[in-house]
Every structure is written in structure tokens, then in C-alpha cells.
Tab-separated table of C-alpha atoms in Angstrom:
chain	number	residue	atom	x	y	z
A	1132	MET	CA	11.852	-16.774	-24.269
A	1133	THR	CA	13.277	-18.659	-21.278
A	1134	ASN	CA	10.011	-20.516	-20.424
A	1135	ASN	CA	9.112	-22.153	-23.910
A	1136	ASP	CA	9.388	-25.640	-22.152
A	1137	ILE	CA	6.382	-27.736	-21.481
A	1138	VAL	CA	5.465	-28.367	-18.026
A	1139	VAL	CA	4.083	-32.104	-17.656
A	1140	ALA	CA	2.519	-33.294	-14.288
A	1141	GLY	CA	0.867	-36.637	-14.880
A	1142	PRO	CA	-2.294	-35.942	-17.078
A	1143	ARG	CA	-1.774	-32.141	-16.909
A	1144	VAL	CA	0.345	-30.435	-19.656
A	1145	ILE	CA	0.986	-26.888	-19.607
A	1146	PRO	CA	2.421	-25.240	-22.835
A	1147	GLY	CA	5.365	-22.929	-22.780
A	1148	ILE	CA	5.155	-19.262	-23.293
A	1149	ARG	CA	4.883	-18.212	-26.979
A	1150	THR	CA	5.292	-14.911	-28.631
A	1151	TYR	CA	1.612	-14.202	-28.441
A	1152	ASP	CA	1.775	-14.486	-24.559
A	1153	ILE	CA	4.590	-12.194	-24.289
A	1154	PHE	CA	2.549	-9.235	-26.110
A	1155	SER	CA	-0.279	-10.352	-23.981
A	1156	MET	CA	1.635	-9.887	-20.704
A	1157	MET	CA	2.919	-6.541	-21.933
A	1158	LEU	CA	-0.478	-5.354	-22.509
A	1159	ASN	CA	-1.492	-6.429	-18.785
A	1160	THR	CA	1.294	-4.639	-17.616
A	1161	ALA	CA	0.543	-1.391	-19.353
A	1162	VAL	CA	-3.078	-1.557	-18.136
A	1163	MET	CA	-1.835	-2.399	-14.563
A	1164	VAL	CA	0.418	0.634	-14.130
A	1165	LEU	CA	-1.971	3.098	-16.138
A	1166	PRO	CA	-3.532	4.447	-12.596
A	1167	PHE	CA	-0.070	4.866	-11.722
A	1168	LEU	CA	0.932	7.220	-14.644
A	1169	LEU	CA	-2.470	8.943	-14.614
A	1170	ALA	CA	-2.096	9.793	-10.857
A	1171	ARG	CA	1.520	10.926	-11.371
A	1172	ARG	CA	0.399	13.313	-13.788
A	1173	HIS	CA	-3.042	14.432	-12.255
A	1174	LEU	CA	-2.747	13.718	-8.397
A	1175	ALA	CA	0.632	15.426	-7.623
A	1176	THR	CA	-0.218	18.258	-5.627
A	1177	GLN	CA	-0.998	19.005	-1.869
A	1178	GLU	CA	-4.740	19.452	-2.738
A	1179	ALA	CA	-4.895	16.334	-4.668
A	1180	HIS	CA	-3.784	14.320	-1.792
A	1181	VAL	CA	-6.309	16.113	0.579
A	1182	GLN	CA	-8.796	14.942	-1.695
A	1183	LEU	CA	-7.329	11.233	-1.884
A	1184	LEU	CA	-7.703	11.194	1.862
A	1185	ARG	CA	-11.182	12.574	1.847
A	1186	ALA	CA	-12.193	9.986	-0.850
A	1187	PHE	CA	-10.824	7.038	1.352
A	1188	VAL	CA	-12.758	8.421	4.707
A	1189	ALA	CA	-16.048	8.976	2.683
A	1190	ALA	CA	-15.967	5.309	0.994
A	1191	GLY	CA	-15.292	3.834	4.219
A	1192	LEU	CA	-18.047	5.551	6.069
A	1193	VAL	CA	-20.416	4.607	3.329
A	1194	TYR	CA	-19.309	1.024	3.224
A	1195	SER	CA	-19.320	0.880	7.123
A	1196	LEU	CA	-23.200	0.824	7.053
A	1197	LEU	CA	-23.104	-2.191	4.805
A	1198	ILE	CA	-20.406	-3.974	7.049
A	1199	LEU	CA	-22.676	-3.509	10.044
A	1200	ILE	CA	-25.540	-5.223	8.062
A	1201	GLU	CA	-23.121	-8.360	7.414
A	1202	ILE	CA	-21.879	-8.428	10.680
A	1203	ARG	CA	-25.225	-8.946	12.118
A	1204	LEU	CA	-26.670	-10.966	9.351
A	1205	SER	CA	-23.795	-12.739	8.006
A	1206	PRO	CA	-22.122	-11.937	4.468
A	1207	GLN	CA	-25.215	-12.221	2.310
A	1208	LEU	CA	-25.525	-9.030	0.342
A	1209	HIS	CA	-23.332	-10.172	-2.707
A	1210	ARG	CA	-25.676	-13.254	-2.739
A	1211	TRP	CA	-28.911	-11.340	-2.645
A	1212	LEU	CA	-27.873	-9.213	-5.349
A	1213	TYR	CA	-25.694	-11.599	-7.654
A	1214	GLY	CA	-26.980	-14.996	-6.491
A	1215	PHE	CA	-23.865	-16.446	-5.137
A	1216	HIS	CA	-21.089	-15.683	-2.695
A	1217	ALA	CA	-17.853	-14.230	-3.847
A	1218	HIS	CA	-15.622	-16.679	-1.805
A	1219	LEU	CA	-16.066	-19.537	0.594
A	1220	PHE	CA	-18.654	-18.693	3.300
A	1221	GLY	CA	-16.789	-20.671	5.849
A	1222	GLN	CA	-13.784	-18.534	5.803
A	1223	GLN	CA	-15.881	-15.638	7.014
A	1224	VAL	CA	-16.717	-17.339	10.198
A	1225	ARG	CA	-14.634	-15.998	12.957
A	1226	ASP	CA	-14.934	-15.771	16.802
A	1227	GLY	CA	-18.515	-16.850	17.004
A	1228	GLY	CA	-19.323	-14.093	14.501
A	1229	TYR	CA	-18.849	-13.080	10.794
A	1230	ARG	CA	-16.325	-11.450	9.015
A	1231	PRO	CA	-18.011	-8.913	6.445
A	1232	MET	CA	-17.176	-9.279	2.554
A	1233	VAL	CA	-20.014	-6.873	1.185
A	1234	PHE	CA	-19.399	-6.556	-2.464
A	1235	ILE	CA	-15.486	-7.336	-2.328
A	1236	GLN	CA	-13.948	-10.658	-3.019
A	1237	HIS	CA	-13.070	-11.461	0.714
A	1238	GLY	CA	-13.438	-10.312	4.110
A	1239	LEU	CA	-9.588	-9.724	4.509
A	1240	ARG	CA	-9.736	-7.290	1.634
A	1241	VAL	CA	-12.714	-5.484	3.513
A	1242	GLY	CA	-10.556	-5.358	6.600
A	1243	LEU	CA	-7.418	-3.728	4.644
A	1244	PHE	CA	-9.967	-1.263	3.016
A	1245	ILE	CA	-11.270	-0.173	6.324
A	1246	LEU	CA	-7.772	0.038	7.559
A	1247	LEU	CA	-6.699	2.450	5.136
A	1248	SER	CA	-9.715	4.473	5.789
A	1249	VAL	CA	-8.871	4.615	9.340
A	1250	LEU	CA	-5.205	5.915	8.444
A	1251	ALA	CA	-6.658	8.393	6.092
A	1252	ALA	CA	-9.012	9.804	8.930
A	1253	PHE	CA	-6.100	10.094	11.367
A	1254	THR	CA	-4.023	11.879	9.049
A	1255	LEU	CA	-6.871	14.334	8.171
A	1256	TYR	CA	-7.321	14.954	11.846
A	1257	ARG	CA	-3.594	15.338	12.389
A	1258	GLU	CA	-3.675	17.847	9.395
A	1259	ARG	CA	-6.716	19.841	10.877
A	1260	VAL	CA	-5.254	20.108	14.158
A	1261	ALA	CA	-1.889	21.374	12.809
A	1262	SER	CA	-3.880	23.976	10.920
A	1263	LYS	CA	-5.729	25.678	13.899
A	1264	SER	CA	-3.109	28.238	14.555
A	1265	ALA	CA	-3.507	29.540	10.899
A	1266	ALA	CA	-7.128	29.337	11.404
A	1267	GLY	CA	-7.069	31.502	14.453
A	1268	LYS	CA	-5.722	34.227	12.390
A	1269	LEU	CA	-8.907	34.288	10.467
A	1270	ARG	CA	-11.522	34.285	13.012
A	1271	GLY	CA	-13.007	37.354	12.127
A	1272	ALA	CA	-13.654	36.373	8.511
A	1273	ARG	CA	-16.857	35.062	7.643
A	1274	ASP	CA	-16.869	31.449	6.317
A	1275	THR	CA	-19.807	29.387	5.363
A	1276	ALA	CA	-17.688	26.180	5.754
A	1277	ALA	CA	-16.834	24.357	9.008
A	1278	SER	CA	-13.991	26.287	10.615
A	1279	PRO	CA	-10.569	23.940	10.965
A	1280	PRO	CA	-11.330	23.123	14.580
A	1281	GLN	CA	-14.616	21.710	13.713
A	1282	ARG	CA	-13.378	19.743	10.715
A	1283	ALA	CA	-10.697	18.442	13.138
A	1284	ALA	CA	-13.560	17.156	15.487
A	1285	LEU	CA	-15.395	15.605	12.400
A	1286	ALA	CA	-12.191	13.984	11.324
A	1287	PHE	CA	-11.577	12.583	14.770
A	1288	TYR	CA	-15.179	11.161	15.019
A	1289	ALA	CA	-14.901	9.541	11.474
A	1290	PHE	CA	-11.496	8.023	12.912
A	1291	LEU	CA	-13.179	6.616	16.089
A	1292	TRP	CA	-16.036	5.215	13.970
A	1293	LEU	CA	-13.871	3.628	11.442
A	1294	PHE	CA	-11.682	2.125	13.962
A	1295	PHE	CA	-14.595	0.677	15.649
A	1296	ILE	CA	-15.774	-0.979	12.378
A	1297	LEU	CA	-12.110	-2.377	11.860
A	1298	PHE	CA	-12.402	-3.921	15.191
A	1299	MET	CA	-15.805	-5.391	14.369
A	1300	SER	CA	-14.396	-6.707	11.147
A	1301	LYS	CA	-12.664	-9.337	12.693
A	1302	THR	CA	-9.373	-8.962	10.596
A	1303	LEU	CA	-6.698	-9.599	13.014
A	1304	GLY	CA	-3.932	-8.848	10.575
A	1305	ALA	CA	-5.304	-5.206	9.724
A	1306	PHE	CA	-6.157	-4.650	13.210
A	1307	MET	CA	-2.525	-5.493	14.428
A	1308	ILE	CA	-1.044	-3.199	11.712
A	1309	ALA	CA	-3.381	-0.354	12.897
A	1310	SER	CA	-2.300	-0.965	16.528
A	1311	LEU	CA	1.388	-0.525	15.387
A	1312	PHE	CA	1.074	2.273	13.239
A	1313	LEU	CA	-1.366	4.566	14.910
A	1314	PRO	CA	0.634	5.022	18.211
A	1315	ILE	CA	3.639	5.661	16.365
A	1316	MET	CA	1.686	8.303	14.085
A	1317	PHE	CA	0.310	9.921	17.205
A	1318	LEU	CA	3.657	10.287	18.927
A	1319	THR	CA	5.782	11.632	16.384
A	1320	LYS	CA	5.683	14.420	13.702
A	1321	ALA	CA	5.038	14.119	10.093
A	1322	ARG	CA	8.801	14.136	9.138
A	1323	HIS	CA	9.443	11.202	11.261
A	1324	TRP	CA	6.592	9.251	9.438
A	1325	ARG	CA	8.989	9.067	6.595
A	1326	ILE	CA	11.395	6.840	8.584
A	1327	LEU	CA	8.837	4.453	9.478
A	1328	SER	CA	7.526	4.073	5.769
A	1329	MET	CA	11.109	3.672	4.392
A	1330	VAL	CA	11.855	0.933	7.081
A	1331	PHE	CA	8.771	-1.120	6.317
A	1332	ALA	CA	9.207	-0.577	2.432
A	1333	LEU	CA	12.709	-1.956	2.681
A	1334	ALA	CA	11.296	-4.920	4.453
A	1335	VAL	CA	8.988	-5.431	1.671
A	1336	LEU	CA	11.434	-5.186	-0.955
A	1337	VAL	CA	13.942	-7.572	0.480
A	1338	TYR	CA	11.221	-10.041	2.039
A	1339	PRO	CA	11.775	-12.975	-0.688
A	1340	MET	CA	15.523	-12.948	0.354
A	1341	MET	CA	14.860	-13.043	3.990
A	1342	ARG	CA	12.265	-15.778	3.647
A	1343	SER	CA	14.563	-17.804	1.379
A	1344	ALA	CA	17.376	-17.502	3.893
A	1345	GLY	CA	15.196	-18.082	6.970
A	1346	LEU	CA	15.564	-14.640	8.382
A	1347	ALA	CA	12.054	-13.587	8.395
A	1348	PRO	CA	10.421	-14.018	12.041
A	1349	VAL	CA	7.591	-16.178	10.810
A	1350	ASP	CA	8.132	-18.651	13.746
A	1351	ARG	CA	7.716	-15.890	16.169
A	1352	MET	CA	4.558	-14.702	14.305
A	1353	TYR	CA	3.136	-18.091	14.315
A	1354	GLU	CA	3.792	-18.329	18.107
A	1355	PHE	CA	1.980	-15.449	18.542
A	1356	ALA	CA	-1.188	-16.419	16.505
A	1357	GLN	CA	-1.424	-19.514	18.599
A	1358	SER	CA	-1.483	-17.316	21.691
A	1359	ILE	CA	-4.653	-15.775	20.249
A	1360	SER	CA	-6.402	-18.307	18.539
A	1361	ALA	CA	-5.834	-21.646	17.265
A	1362	ASP	CA	-7.561	-21.308	14.012
A	1363	ARG	CA	-5.912	-18.132	13.021
A	1364	ALA	CA	-2.521	-19.877	13.821
A	1365	HIS	CA	-3.623	-22.963	11.652
A	1366	SER	CA	-4.576	-20.583	8.670
A	1367	PHE	CA	-1.114	-18.884	9.205
A	1368	LYS	CA	0.820	-22.150	9.336
A	1369	PHE	CA	-1.199	-23.360	6.261
A	1370	ARG	CA	0.186	-20.240	4.296
A	1371	LEU	CA	3.848	-20.714	5.387
A	1372	ASP	CA	3.852	-24.287	4.259
A	1373	ASN	CA	2.698	-23.218	0.759
A	1374	GLU	CA	5.093	-20.400	0.695
A	1375	ASP	CA	7.848	-22.994	1.198
A	1376	ILE	CA	6.833	-25.127	-1.618
A	1377	LEU	CA	6.177	-22.216	-3.820
A	1378	LEU	CA	9.847	-20.812	-2.957
A	1379	GLU	CA	11.302	-24.273	-3.681
A	1380	ARG	CA	9.545	-24.010	-7.131
A	1381	ALA	CA	10.648	-20.559	-7.681
A	1382	SER	CA	14.214	-21.342	-6.983
A	1383	GLU	CA	14.529	-23.366	-10.011
A	1384	LYS	CA	14.129	-20.243	-12.244
A	1385	PRO	CA	14.996	-17.252	-9.705
A	1386	LEU	CA	15.964	-14.666	-12.220
A	1387	LEU	CA	12.965	-14.513	-14.601
A	1388	GLY	CA	10.529	-16.841	-12.916
A	1389	TRP	CA	8.187	-19.332	-14.807
A	1390	GLY	CA	5.861	-17.063	-16.528
A	1391	GLY	CA	1.986	-17.259	-16.702
A	1392	TRP	CA	-0.442	-20.194	-17.054
A	1393	GLY	CA	0.154	-21.393	-13.588
A	1394	ARG	CA	3.606	-22.856	-14.444
A	1395	SER	CA	5.103	-21.700	-11.032
A	1396	ARG	CA	2.558	-23.510	-8.969
A	1397	VAL	CA	3.104	-27.076	-7.602
A	1398	TYR	CA	1.391	-30.235	-8.960
A	1399	ASP	CA	1.292	-33.899	-8.117
A	1400	PRO	CA	3.498	-35.594	-10.407
A	1401	VAL	CA	1.064	-38.593	-10.721
A	1402	SER	CA	-2.429	-37.180	-10.590
A	1403	GLY	CA	-1.658	-33.508	-11.756
A	1404	LYS	CA	-3.516	-32.289	-8.908
A	1405	ASP	CA	-2.809	-28.680	-7.912
A	1406	LEU	CA	-1.128	-28.818	-4.353
A	1407	SER	CA	-0.321	-25.041	-3.852
A	1408	VAL	CA	-2.454	-22.323	-2.514
A	1409	THR	CA	-1.199	-18.751	-3.376
A	1410	ASP	CA	-2.206	-16.161	-1.011
A	1411	GLY	CA	0.227	-13.385	-0.941
A	1412	THR	CA	0.945	-11.142	-4.142
A	1413	TRP	CA	4.814	-11.143	-3.745
A	1414	VAL	CA	4.897	-14.884	-4.070
A	1415	ILE	CA	2.719	-14.785	-6.995
A	1416	VAL	CA	4.952	-12.100	-8.667
A	1417	PHE	CA	8.108	-13.772	-7.526
A	1418	GLY	CA	6.901	-17.228	-9.042
A	1419	ASN	CA	5.983	-15.845	-12.252
A	1420	ALA	CA	8.498	-13.275	-13.125
A	1421	GLY	CA	11.466	-13.964	-10.788
A	1422	TRP	CA	13.690	-11.562	-9.148
A	1423	ALA	CA	13.674	-9.342	-12.271
A	1424	GLY	CA	9.775	-8.947	-12.123
A	1425	TYR	CA	9.692	-8.629	-8.441
A	1426	LEU	CA	12.029	-5.722	-8.168
A	1427	ALA	CA	10.651	-4.106	-11.040
A	1428	GLN	CA	6.994	-4.057	-9.622
A	1429	PHE	CA	7.593	-3.768	-6.087
A	1430	GLY	CA	10.620	-1.411	-6.590
A	1431	LEU	CA	8.348	0.883	-8.167
A	1432	LEU	CA	5.564	0.757	-5.677
A	1433	THR	CA	8.079	1.296	-2.733
A	1434	LEU	CA	9.971	3.957	-4.602
A	1435	PRO	CA	8.239	6.990	-3.090
A	1436	ALA	CA	8.841	5.725	0.259
A	1437	PHE	CA	12.815	5.921	-0.356
A	1438	LEU	CA	12.577	9.258	-2.155
A	1439	TYR	CA	10.816	10.963	0.615
A	1440	MET	CA	13.329	9.948	2.958
A	1441	SER	CA	15.634	12.498	1.374
A	1442	SER	CA	13.086	15.093	1.021
A	1443	ARG	CA	13.481	18.551	2.899
A	1444	GLY	CA	11.214	21.464	3.977
A	1445	ALA	CA	7.716	21.611	3.538
A	1446	LEU	CA	7.282	18.272	1.566
A	1447	ALA	CA	8.886	16.415	4.550
A	1448	ASN	CA	6.668	18.106	7.025
A	1449	SER	CA	3.502	17.602	4.875
A	1450	ILE	CA	1.307	15.634	7.193
A	1451	VAL	CA	-1.192	15.057	4.402
A	1452	THR	CA	1.522	13.457	1.835
A	1453	GLN	CA	3.586	11.616	4.484
A	1454	GLY	CA	0.240	9.953	5.889
A	1455	LEU	CA	-0.693	9.042	2.356
A	1456	CYS	CA	2.929	7.537	2.049
A	1457	ILE	CA	2.053	5.578	5.232
A	1458	ILE	CA	-1.267	4.428	3.578
A	1459	LEU	CA	0.979	3.054	0.714
A	1460	VAL	CA	3.354	1.180	2.866
A	1461	VAL	CA	0.630	-0.281	4.824
A	1462	ASN	CA	-0.968	-1.613	1.420
A	1463	LEU	CA	2.355	-3.103	0.565
A	1464	ILE	CA	2.743	-4.667	3.896
A	1465	ASP	CA	-0.570	-6.653	3.314
A	1466	LEU	CA	0.732	-8.056	0.126
A	1467	ILE	CA	3.066	-10.151	2.106
A	1468	PRO	CA	0.320	-12.453	3.447
A	1469	ASN	CA	-2.750	-11.448	1.083
A	1470	SER	CA	-3.316	-10.351	-2.392
A	1471	GLY	CA	-4.601	-6.981	-1.973
A	1472	LEU	CA	-2.887	-5.220	-4.977
A	1473	THR	CA	-5.456	-2.996	-6.549
A	1474	PRO	CA	-5.417	-0.035	-8.986
A	1475	VAL	CA	-5.987	2.146	-5.950
A	1476	THR	CA	-2.497	0.985	-4.827
A	1477	TRP	CA	-0.903	2.063	-8.133
A	1478	MET	CA	-2.844	5.403	-7.934
A	1479	VAL	CA	-1.280	6.236	-4.454
A	1480	ALA	CA	2.134	5.291	-5.386
A	1481	GLY	CA	1.668	7.270	-8.731
A	1482	ALA	CA	0.441	10.511	-6.669
A	1483	LEU	CA	3.222	10.221	-4.372
A	1484	LEU	CA	5.899	10.083	-6.960
A	1485	GLY	CA	4.406	13.046	-8.770
A	1486	ARG	CA	4.496	15.213	-5.688
A	1487	TYR	CA	7.959	14.350	-5.218
A	1488	GLU	CA	9.035	15.199	-8.911
A	1489	ARG	CA	7.009	18.562	-8.508
A	1490	ARG	CA	8.528	19.556	-5.290
A	1491	PRO	CA	9.432	23.300	-5.444
A	1492	ARG	CA	13.051	24.443	-6.489
A	1493	GLY	CA	13.726	25.789	-2.921
A	1494	ASP	CA	13.132	22.342	-1.331
A	1495	PRO	CA	15.460	20.041	-3.146
A	1496	ALA	CA	16.116	16.577	-1.912
A	1497	LYS	CA	19.887	17.687	-1.559
A	1498	PRO	CA	20.678	21.573	-1.023
A	1499	ALA	CA	23.156	22.751	-3.179
A	1500	PRO	CA	26.506	23.834	-1.351
A	1501	ARG	CA	27.168	27.434	-1.021
A	1502	ARG	CA	29.464	29.135	-3.490
A	1503	ARG	CA	32.222	31.067	-1.784
A	1504	PRO	CA	33.348	34.303	-3.856
A	1505	SER	CA	36.765	34.183	-5.411
A	1506	ARG	CA	39.463	36.571	-4.073
A	1507	ASP	CA	40.600	37.284	-7.726
A	1508	ALA	CA	37.062	38.219	-8.882
A	1509	PRO	CA	36.836	42.013	-9.344
A	1510	ALA	CA	34.197	43.729	-7.289
A	1511	ALA	CA	31.089	44.777	-8.867
A	1512	PRO	CA	30.864	48.681	-9.232
A	1513	ALA	CA	28.278	50.480	-7.171
A	1514	LEU	CA	25.429	52.119	-9.166
A	1515	ARG	CA	24.815	55.755	-8.473
A	1516	SER	CA	21.589	56.975	-7.247
A	1517	GLY	CA	19.277	57.798	-10.224
A	1518	SER	CA	21.419	55.701	-12.593
A	1519	GLN	CA	19.488	53.076	-14.629
A	1520	SER	CA	20.787	49.492	-15.545
A	1521	ALA	CA	21.115	48.500	-18.988
A	1522	VAL	CA	19.052	45.655	-20.110
């Protein structure tokens, strides 16, 4: 009940948080984490992770056909079916062409979805290549399905096609993330991917602190955006300016935030006009719930990346599971500039946490130290041949 005060900005009056609102927020939180809990229970195996990756690839391939239509004809499918555009049409015009939206709210989310499909296809390709040696032992066996080498080729073709679709989607941020992660994933083994996941998960978790202290390299990123496109640099600068005023507003209640009803936004004190634009999920959560809510939500999402750093054996070398962890971290990186938090994000996080919790006993995070036999312990008597042990 730290937000029961009324926010007044000119003619705009926003009421304080009531007891009813508290229960409403609790219900919304329970619904939000439901995919996480279900995936933690039912998608916590190697086979389930393979199916998740296949689902990403299959959905990306199906959606790629609709994306090609909108690349050629402009984002019109949503208007043709529902009678209106899901977002401003002008924001989808890029570099003399169009950024497709299909049936998703914004073209940026389409780019994120295709990016995750690209990473899933590449992970499946690496997994199929790694299984060729095992498949060679079964060459003589009859199998009506495609052999592992053939499945590797199919995964590679799917990866190339989806990467082409990502490039044509004109989403610079998603393409830059792919250009950063794919070479590292190609040149390193799966057990090294967990280091990559942990580093970026940590960066996401402490981003509000770095942003407030001026340690985030946003100026260099702005200069890089200027070297590519003036329009994209202007869009990026607009986001940074809004983050600054929203962070200043959030600093007034840094621990628990302002609560809901738009109380964390910035309004003109005379006209009451909303002066802020919230793009990133992180700044929305940080403004509404403060550090407590941010660490609770993003801490739960980044937890698998930290846990897998301590994994050993088969779990650390699992291409499928470590690739799925990369997909989760990439989605979290996108939550800094954009609001791409979906139930799929929670589902992937839950599946990863469940797999870690079910790791084999012979594959502990920290192997137990070997116990040396005591010198004073009596030696066990030798059993005679033919004698039976008592039960």
C-alpha cells in the first residue's frame, strides 16, 4: 500500500492503488507465469526441448510465406481480415520497402519471432551434425524416416531460408543480434554457449543500474545507428530520451515502483498530456514495480542461464538445451529496446528450469567430494565362494 496517493497532472487525476487492485495484480501475475509452471512440469526433457525447437522452425517456415506477401504488397493482411492496421502503418516503411507485420502487433515482433526461428533451425542443424557418428552405426537398419545426415541438410536449408527472411524483414536490431550470436555458436561447442548466455543474462539483469549510472554504451550504439541510417538513429535517440524521463520518474519510488494505471508515466503538469512513450519491457516493469518487481520478474527469467553455468556432463554438452537457453537470452535482450515479452518467453524459461531440476543424479551441478576410507575402519570380511549374503 505504498501507492495509495493520487497523481494529479492538470486536469488528469489518477487514483491510488486500492485493495481491489492488489488482488487484480496478483491474478495477472499468476496468469503471466502459468506457461512457466506448465513448461517446468511437462517440457523438462531432452525430447521436449527438441519438439520446442521444431515448433519454432515450423512456425517460422509457415509464417515466412505470409511475410513474403507483405514484403511485396506492404502490411495489409491484418487490414484485409480485420478491417484495420494493428499499428501505425508509417512505422513499417523502411529503406524503400516494407517491414511485415502479418498478424502480429508490430513489425519488430515479427523480426524477433523470425530471429528465434533462425536460432532454433541452426541449433537443430548442429544437433543433427553431431549425431552423424551415432547414425553411422545404424546404417544397416531400415528406417522409413529421414536419416540424421538428411535431417541435418533439411535443418540447414531451413536455417538459410529463415535467415533470408530475417534479412528481408528489415528489422535491424534482430539482424544485428543474429550476426553476433550465430558466428559464436558456429565456432564454439555447446558447453561454451552457456558462458555466452550467462554474460548477456547478467547484462539484462543489471541494465537499469547501468543505465541509471551512465555505464550502458548507449552513445556508441547511437553513433553506430547514425552510420547506418539517419531514420533508425532518430528512432533510437527518441527511445533513449524517453528512457531518461521515465527513469527519472521511477527514481522517485525505486524500491516498489508506482503501481499500475499509468502512474509511472510522465504527464504535462498543466495540460495533463502524456509526454512519455514506453517501448522496452524493462522500463515498464521497473517503473511499475521498482527494483523488487524487476528483480523478481527478470530474475526468474534469467535464472536458467545462471544455473546452467554450473551444469556438468551431458546437460552442459546438450546442443538442444543450450541452444534453447540462447533463444531465451536473445528474447530477453530484445526486452531492453522493445516489449516482446510473450507467454512463449515464459514457456521456454520454464522448460529450461525444469530440465535443470531433473538433471540425472550422476550429473550434479557440483560433484560430491570423494570420501577417503578411515584407517581405523575394520576391513570387510571376504565372502567364501558359494556363500550367500544375508538379506
